[in-house]
mmCIF file of C-alpha atoms in Angstrom:
data_model
loop_
_atom_site.group_PDB
_atom_site.id
_atom_site.type_symbol
_atom_site.label_atom_id
_atom_site.label_comp_id
_atom_site.label_asym_id
_atom_site.label_seq_id
_atom_site.Cartn_x
_atom_site.Cartn_y
_atom_site.Cartn_z
ATOM 1 C CA UNK A 792 -12.772 -20.172 4.140
ATOM 2 C CA UNK A 793 -13.042 -16.975 2.118
ATOM 3 C CA UNK A 794 -11.652 -15.006 5.061
ATOM 4 C CA UNK A 795 -8.354 -17.020 5.015
ATOM 5 C CA UNK A 796 -7.991 -16.511 1.315
ATOM 6 C CA UNK A 797 -7.743 -12.797 1.754
ATOM 7 C CA UNK A 798 -5.523 -12.948 4.644
ATOM 8 C CA UNK A 799 -2.969 -15.100 2.694
ATOM 9 C CA UNK A 800 -3.309 -12.661 -0.177
ATOM 10 C CA UNK A 801 -2.783 -9.770 2.138
ATOM 11 C CA UNK A 802 0.775 -11.390 3.389
ATOM 12 C CA UNK A 803 1.912 -11.841 0.185
ATOM 13 C CA UNK A 804 1.400 -8.246 -1.075
ATOM 14 C CA UNK A 805 3.074 -6.814 2.412
ATOM 15 C CA UNK A 806 6.141 -9.538 1.542
ATOM 16 C CA UNK A 807 6.226 -7.967 -2.191
ATOM 17 C CA UNK A 808 6.314 -4.379 -0.602
ATOM 18 C CA UNK A 809 8.880 -5.100 1.885
ATOM 19 C CA UNK A 810 11.533 -6.166 -0.650
ATOM 20 C CA UNK A 811 12.028 -2.568 -1.897
ATOM 21 C CA UNK A 812 9.844 -0.149 0.388
ATOM 22 C CA UNK A 813 9.267 -0.054 3.775
ATOM 23 C CA UNK A 814 6.843 1.682 6.451
ATOM 24 C CA UNK A 815 7.386 5.205 6.707
ATOM 25 C CA UNK A 816 8.956 7.094 9.846
ATOM 26 C CA UNK A 817 8.028 10.674 9.277
ATOM 27 C CA UNK A 818 4.435 9.882 8.223
ATOM 28 C CA UNK A 819 1.710 8.189 10.120
ATOM 29 C CA UNK A 820 0.254 6.981 6.674
ATOM 30 C CA UNK A 821 -0.057 3.024 6.390
ATOM 31 C CA UNK A 822 1.695 1.072 3.729
ATOM 32 C CA UNK A 823 -0.702 0.891 0.535
ATOM 33 C CA UNK A 824 -1.732 -2.507 -0.772
ATOM 34 C CA UNK A 825 1.127 -2.558 -2.950
ATOM 35 C CA UNK A 826 3.741 -0.668 -4.556
ATOM 36 C CA UNK A 827 5.916 -1.173 -7.316
ATOM 37 C CA UNK A 828 9.270 0.909 -8.456
ATOM 38 C CA UNK A 829 9.614 0.317 -12.087
ATOM 39 C CA UNK A 830 13.117 -1.203 -12.838
ATOM 40 C CA UNK A 831 13.800 -1.817 -9.179
ATOM 41 C CA UNK A 832 13.864 -5.192 -7.763
ATOM 42 C CA UNK A 833 16.380 -4.962 -4.635
ATOM 43 C CA UNK A 834 17.178 -1.674 -2.594
ATOM 44 C CA UNK A 835 18.681 0.607 -3.034
ATOM 45 C CA UNK A 836 16.668 1.829 -6.228
ATOM 46 C CA UNK A 837 19.319 2.915 -8.915
ATOM 47 C CA UNK A 838 17.468 6.163 -10.112
ATOM 48 C CA UNK A 839 19.287 8.107 -13.197
ATOM 49 C CA UNK A 840 19.191 11.819 -13.418
ATOM 50 C CA UNK A 841 17.052 13.420 -15.798
ATOM 51 C CA UNK A 842 14.200 10.605 -15.869
ATOM 52 C CA UNK A 843 11.131 10.015 -14.014
ATOM 53 C CA UNK A 844 11.142 7.203 -11.532
ATOM 54 C CA UNK A 845 7.793 5.762 -11.675
ATOM 55 C CA UNK A 846 5.848 3.815 -8.823
ATOM 56 C CA UNK A 847 2.511 2.100 -9.351
ATOM 57 C CA UNK A 848 0.528 2.126 -5.976
ATOM 58 C CA UNK A 849 -2.776 0.214 -5.219
ATOM 59 C CA UNK A 850 -4.234 1.417 -2.280
ATOM 60 C CA UNK A 851 -8.011 1.177 -0.469
ATOM 61 C CA UNK A 852 -9.614 4.311 0.241
ATOM 62 C CA UNK A 853 -10.463 4.655 4.188
ATOM 63 C CA UNK A 854 -13.188 6.841 3.412
ATOM 64 C CA UNK A 855 -14.656 9.073 0.465
ATOM 65 C CA UNK A 856 -12.098 11.531 -0.469
ATOM 66 C CA UNK A 857 -12.159 14.440 -3.010
ATOM 67 C CA UNK A 858 -9.081 16.212 -2.783
ATOM 68 C CA UNK A 859 -5.568 14.574 -2.310
ATOM 69 C CA UNK A 860 -2.158 15.713 -2.702
ATOM 70 C CA UNK A 861 1.133 13.539 -3.197
ATOM 71 C CA UNK A 862 4.383 14.707 -1.344
ATOM 72 C CA UNK A 863 7.967 13.550 -1.195
ATOM 73 C CA UNK A 864 10.740 13.897 1.338
ATOM 74 C CA UNK A 865 14.280 12.925 0.572
ATOM 75 C CA UNK A 866 16.027 11.908 3.836
ATOM 76 C CA UNK A 867 19.673 12.037 3.538
ATOM 77 C CA UNK A 868 21.965 11.086 6.301
ATOM 78 C CA UNK A 869 25.144 13.405 6.802
ATOM 79 C CA UNK A 870 26.388 13.552 10.748
ATOM 80 C CA UNK A 871 22.880 13.884 11.404
ATOM 81 C CA UNK A 872 19.759 13.027 9.380
ATOM 82 C CA UNK A 873 18.097 15.659 7.157
ATOM 83 C CA UNK A 874 14.812 15.992 5.730
ATOM 84 C CA UNK A 875 14.411 17.912 2.342
ATOM 85 C CA UNK A 876 10.857 18.129 1.038
ATOM 86 C CA UNK A 877 10.944 17.510 -2.598
ATOM 87 C CA UNK A 878 8.222 19.505 -4.875
ATOM 88 C CA UNK A 879 6.376 17.219 -7.357
ATOM 89 C CA UNK A 880 4.826 20.216 -9.056
ATOM 90 C CA UNK A 881 1.971 19.145 -11.353
ATOM 91 C CA UNK A 882 2.684 15.343 -10.346
ATOM 92 C CA UNK A 883 1.587 16.444 -6.677
ATOM 93 C CA UNK A 884 -2.000 16.144 -8.003
ATOM 94 C CA UNK A 885 -2.869 12.919 -7.014
ATOM 95 C CA UNK A 886 -6.377 12.673 -8.631
ATOM 96 C CA UNK A 887 -4.873 13.417 -12.092
ATOM 97 C CA UNK A 888 -2.826 10.242 -12.165
ATOM 98 C CA UNK A 889 -5.150 7.484 -11.157
ATOM 99 C CA UNK A 890 -5.653 4.615 -13.629
ATOM 100 C CA UNK A 891 -8.698 2.806 -12.887
ATOM 101 C CA UNK A 892 -10.573 5.618 -10.967
ATOM 102 C CA UNK A 893 -11.217 9.398 -10.711
ATOM 103 C CA UNK A 894 -11.926 11.877 -7.497
ATOM 104 C CA UNK A 895 -13.855 11.475 -5.645
ATOM 105 C CA UNK A 896 -12.803 8.155 -4.265
ATOM 106 C CA UNK A 897 -15.605 5.996 -2.340
ATOM 107 C CA UNK A 898 -14.776 4.460 1.144
ATOM 108 C CA UNK A 899 -13.321 0.994 0.346
ATOM 109 C CA UNK A 900 -12.513 1.825 -3.323
ATOM 110 C CA UNK A 901 -9.321 -0.053 -4.541
ATOM 111 C CA UNK A 902 -7.528 2.726 -6.191
ATOM 112 C CA UNK A 903 -4.543 2.120 -8.839
ATOM 113 C CA UNK A 904 -2.358 5.180 -9.143
ATOM 114 C CA UNK A 905 0.928 5.823 -11.057
ATOM 115 C CA UNK A 906 3.250 8.324 -9.217
ATOM 116 C CA UNK A 907 6.134 10.026 -11.157
ATOM 117 C CA UNK A 908 9.047 11.857 -9.891
ATOM 118 C CA UNK A 909 11.684 13.486 -12.048
ATOM 119 C CA UNK A 910 15.105 13.151 -10.754
ATOM 120 C CA UNK A 911 16.757 16.336 -11.240
ATOM 121 C CA UNK A 912 20.481 16.949 -12.253
ATOM 122 C CA UNK A 913 20.759 19.032 -9.063
ATOM 123 C CA UNK A 914 20.905 15.489 -6.973
ATOM 124 C CA UNK A 915 24.559 14.533 -7.083
ATOM 125 C CA UNK A 916 25.662 11.385 -8.618
ATOM 126 C CA UNK A 917 25.837 8.556 -6.114
ATOM 127 C CA UNK A 918 24.017 10.207 -3.522
ATOM 128 C CA UNK A 919 22.323 7.707 -0.961
ATOM 129 C CA UNK A 920 19.102 8.786 0.344
ATOM 130 C CA UNK A 921 15.576 7.444 1.091
ATOM 131 C CA UNK A 922 12.613 9.014 0.071
ATOM 132 C CA UNK A 923 9.168 8.925 1.561
ATOM 133 C CA UNK A 924 6.364 9.252 -0.781
ATOM 134 C CA UNK A 925 2.962 9.825 0.919
ATOM 135 C CA UNK A 926 -0.775 10.756 -0.172
ATOM 136 C CA UNK A 927 -2.662 13.325 1.840
ATOM 137 C CA UNK A 928 -6.352 14.031 2.256
ATOM 138 C CA UNK A 929 -6.476 17.425 1.925
ATOM 139 C CA UNK A 930 -9.912 18.114 3.679
ATOM 140 C CA UNK A 931 -9.240 15.823 6.634
ATOM 141 C CA UNK A 932 -5.567 16.805 6.668
ATOM 142 C CA UNK A 933 -4.342 13.139 7.240
ATOM 143 C CA UNK A 934 -1.660 10.872 5.287
ATOM 144 C CA UNK A 935 -3.691 8.034 3.761
ATOM 145 C CA UNK A 936 -0.731 5.987 2.779
ATOM 146 C CA UNK A 937 3.113 6.077 2.498
ATOM 147 C CA UNK A 938 6.023 4.123 1.453
ATOM 148 C CA UNK A 939 9.868 4.611 2.147
ATOM 149 C CA UNK A 940 12.204 3.850 -0.837
ATOM 150 C CA UNK A 941 15.644 3.734 -0.410
ATOM 151 C CA UNK A 942 17.783 5.179 -3.350
ATOM 152 C CA UNK A 943 20.831 5.957 -5.141
ATOM 153 C CA UNK A 944 21.247 8.426 -7.974
ATOM 154 C CA UNK A 945 23.063 7.672 -10.924
ATOM 155 C CA UNK A 946 24.436 9.671 -13.764
ATOM 156 C CA UNK A 947 21.923 10.394 -16.940
ATOM 157 C CA UNK A 948 21.416 7.158 -18.833
ATOM 158 C CA UNK A 949 21.676 7.224 -22.872
ATOM 159 C CA UNK A 950 17.982 6.903 -24.415
ATOM 160 C CA UNK A 951 16.869 3.433 -24.640
ATOM 161 C CA UNK A 952 17.601 1.553 -28.119
ATOM 162 C CA UNK A 953 13.693 1.493 -28.454
ATOM 163 C CA UNK A 954 13.453 5.108 -28.601
ATOM 164 C CA UNK A 955 15.236 5.444 -31.769
ATOM 165 C CA UNK A 956 13.620 2.399 -33.520
ATOM 166 C CA UNK A 957 10.930 4.806 -35.239
ATOM 167 C CA UNK A 958 13.449 6.383 -36.801
ATOM 168 C CA UNK A 959 15.292 3.628 -37.850
ATOM 169 C CA UNK A 960 12.111 2.115 -39.492
ATOM 170 C CA UNK A 961 11.528 5.220 -41.443
ATOM 171 C CA UNK A 962 15.325 5.795 -42.654
ATOM 172 C CA UNK A 963 15.828 5.431 -46.409
#
């Protein structure tokens, strides 16, 4: 009975993942247990320039891992499909962005991770692409998980009203 409950939850999580993300084609990494792209409920995810896209990921560590790197690849479809690796800079240090644990992670540990990617102004507005995000075990040289997210780039958005609320509250 307990196993049936676990399988049911797994099916629900996978269905949730497939709404906005899909299994990777470039990487051999598996889908994580869950991936949530902030502000995106249906693909393509609309990503404004000059802002971070934030993806909360939950995955199970397949083995004890001490050193991981997050990598992103944008896939653009011109006449042919072209892959562009995107440097996440400081955001590529996976262990720095765990929200419930720290490195090393142990085999079977459920890890919560917040992935951030800044959308540079060099990405032209209305660009439609797919981005593969993956985490690689640096010691084993293997991809741990990977998600593929369809996106469209938007122009920069004005600051949210809540960003200026403290200034309004302190104004005389």
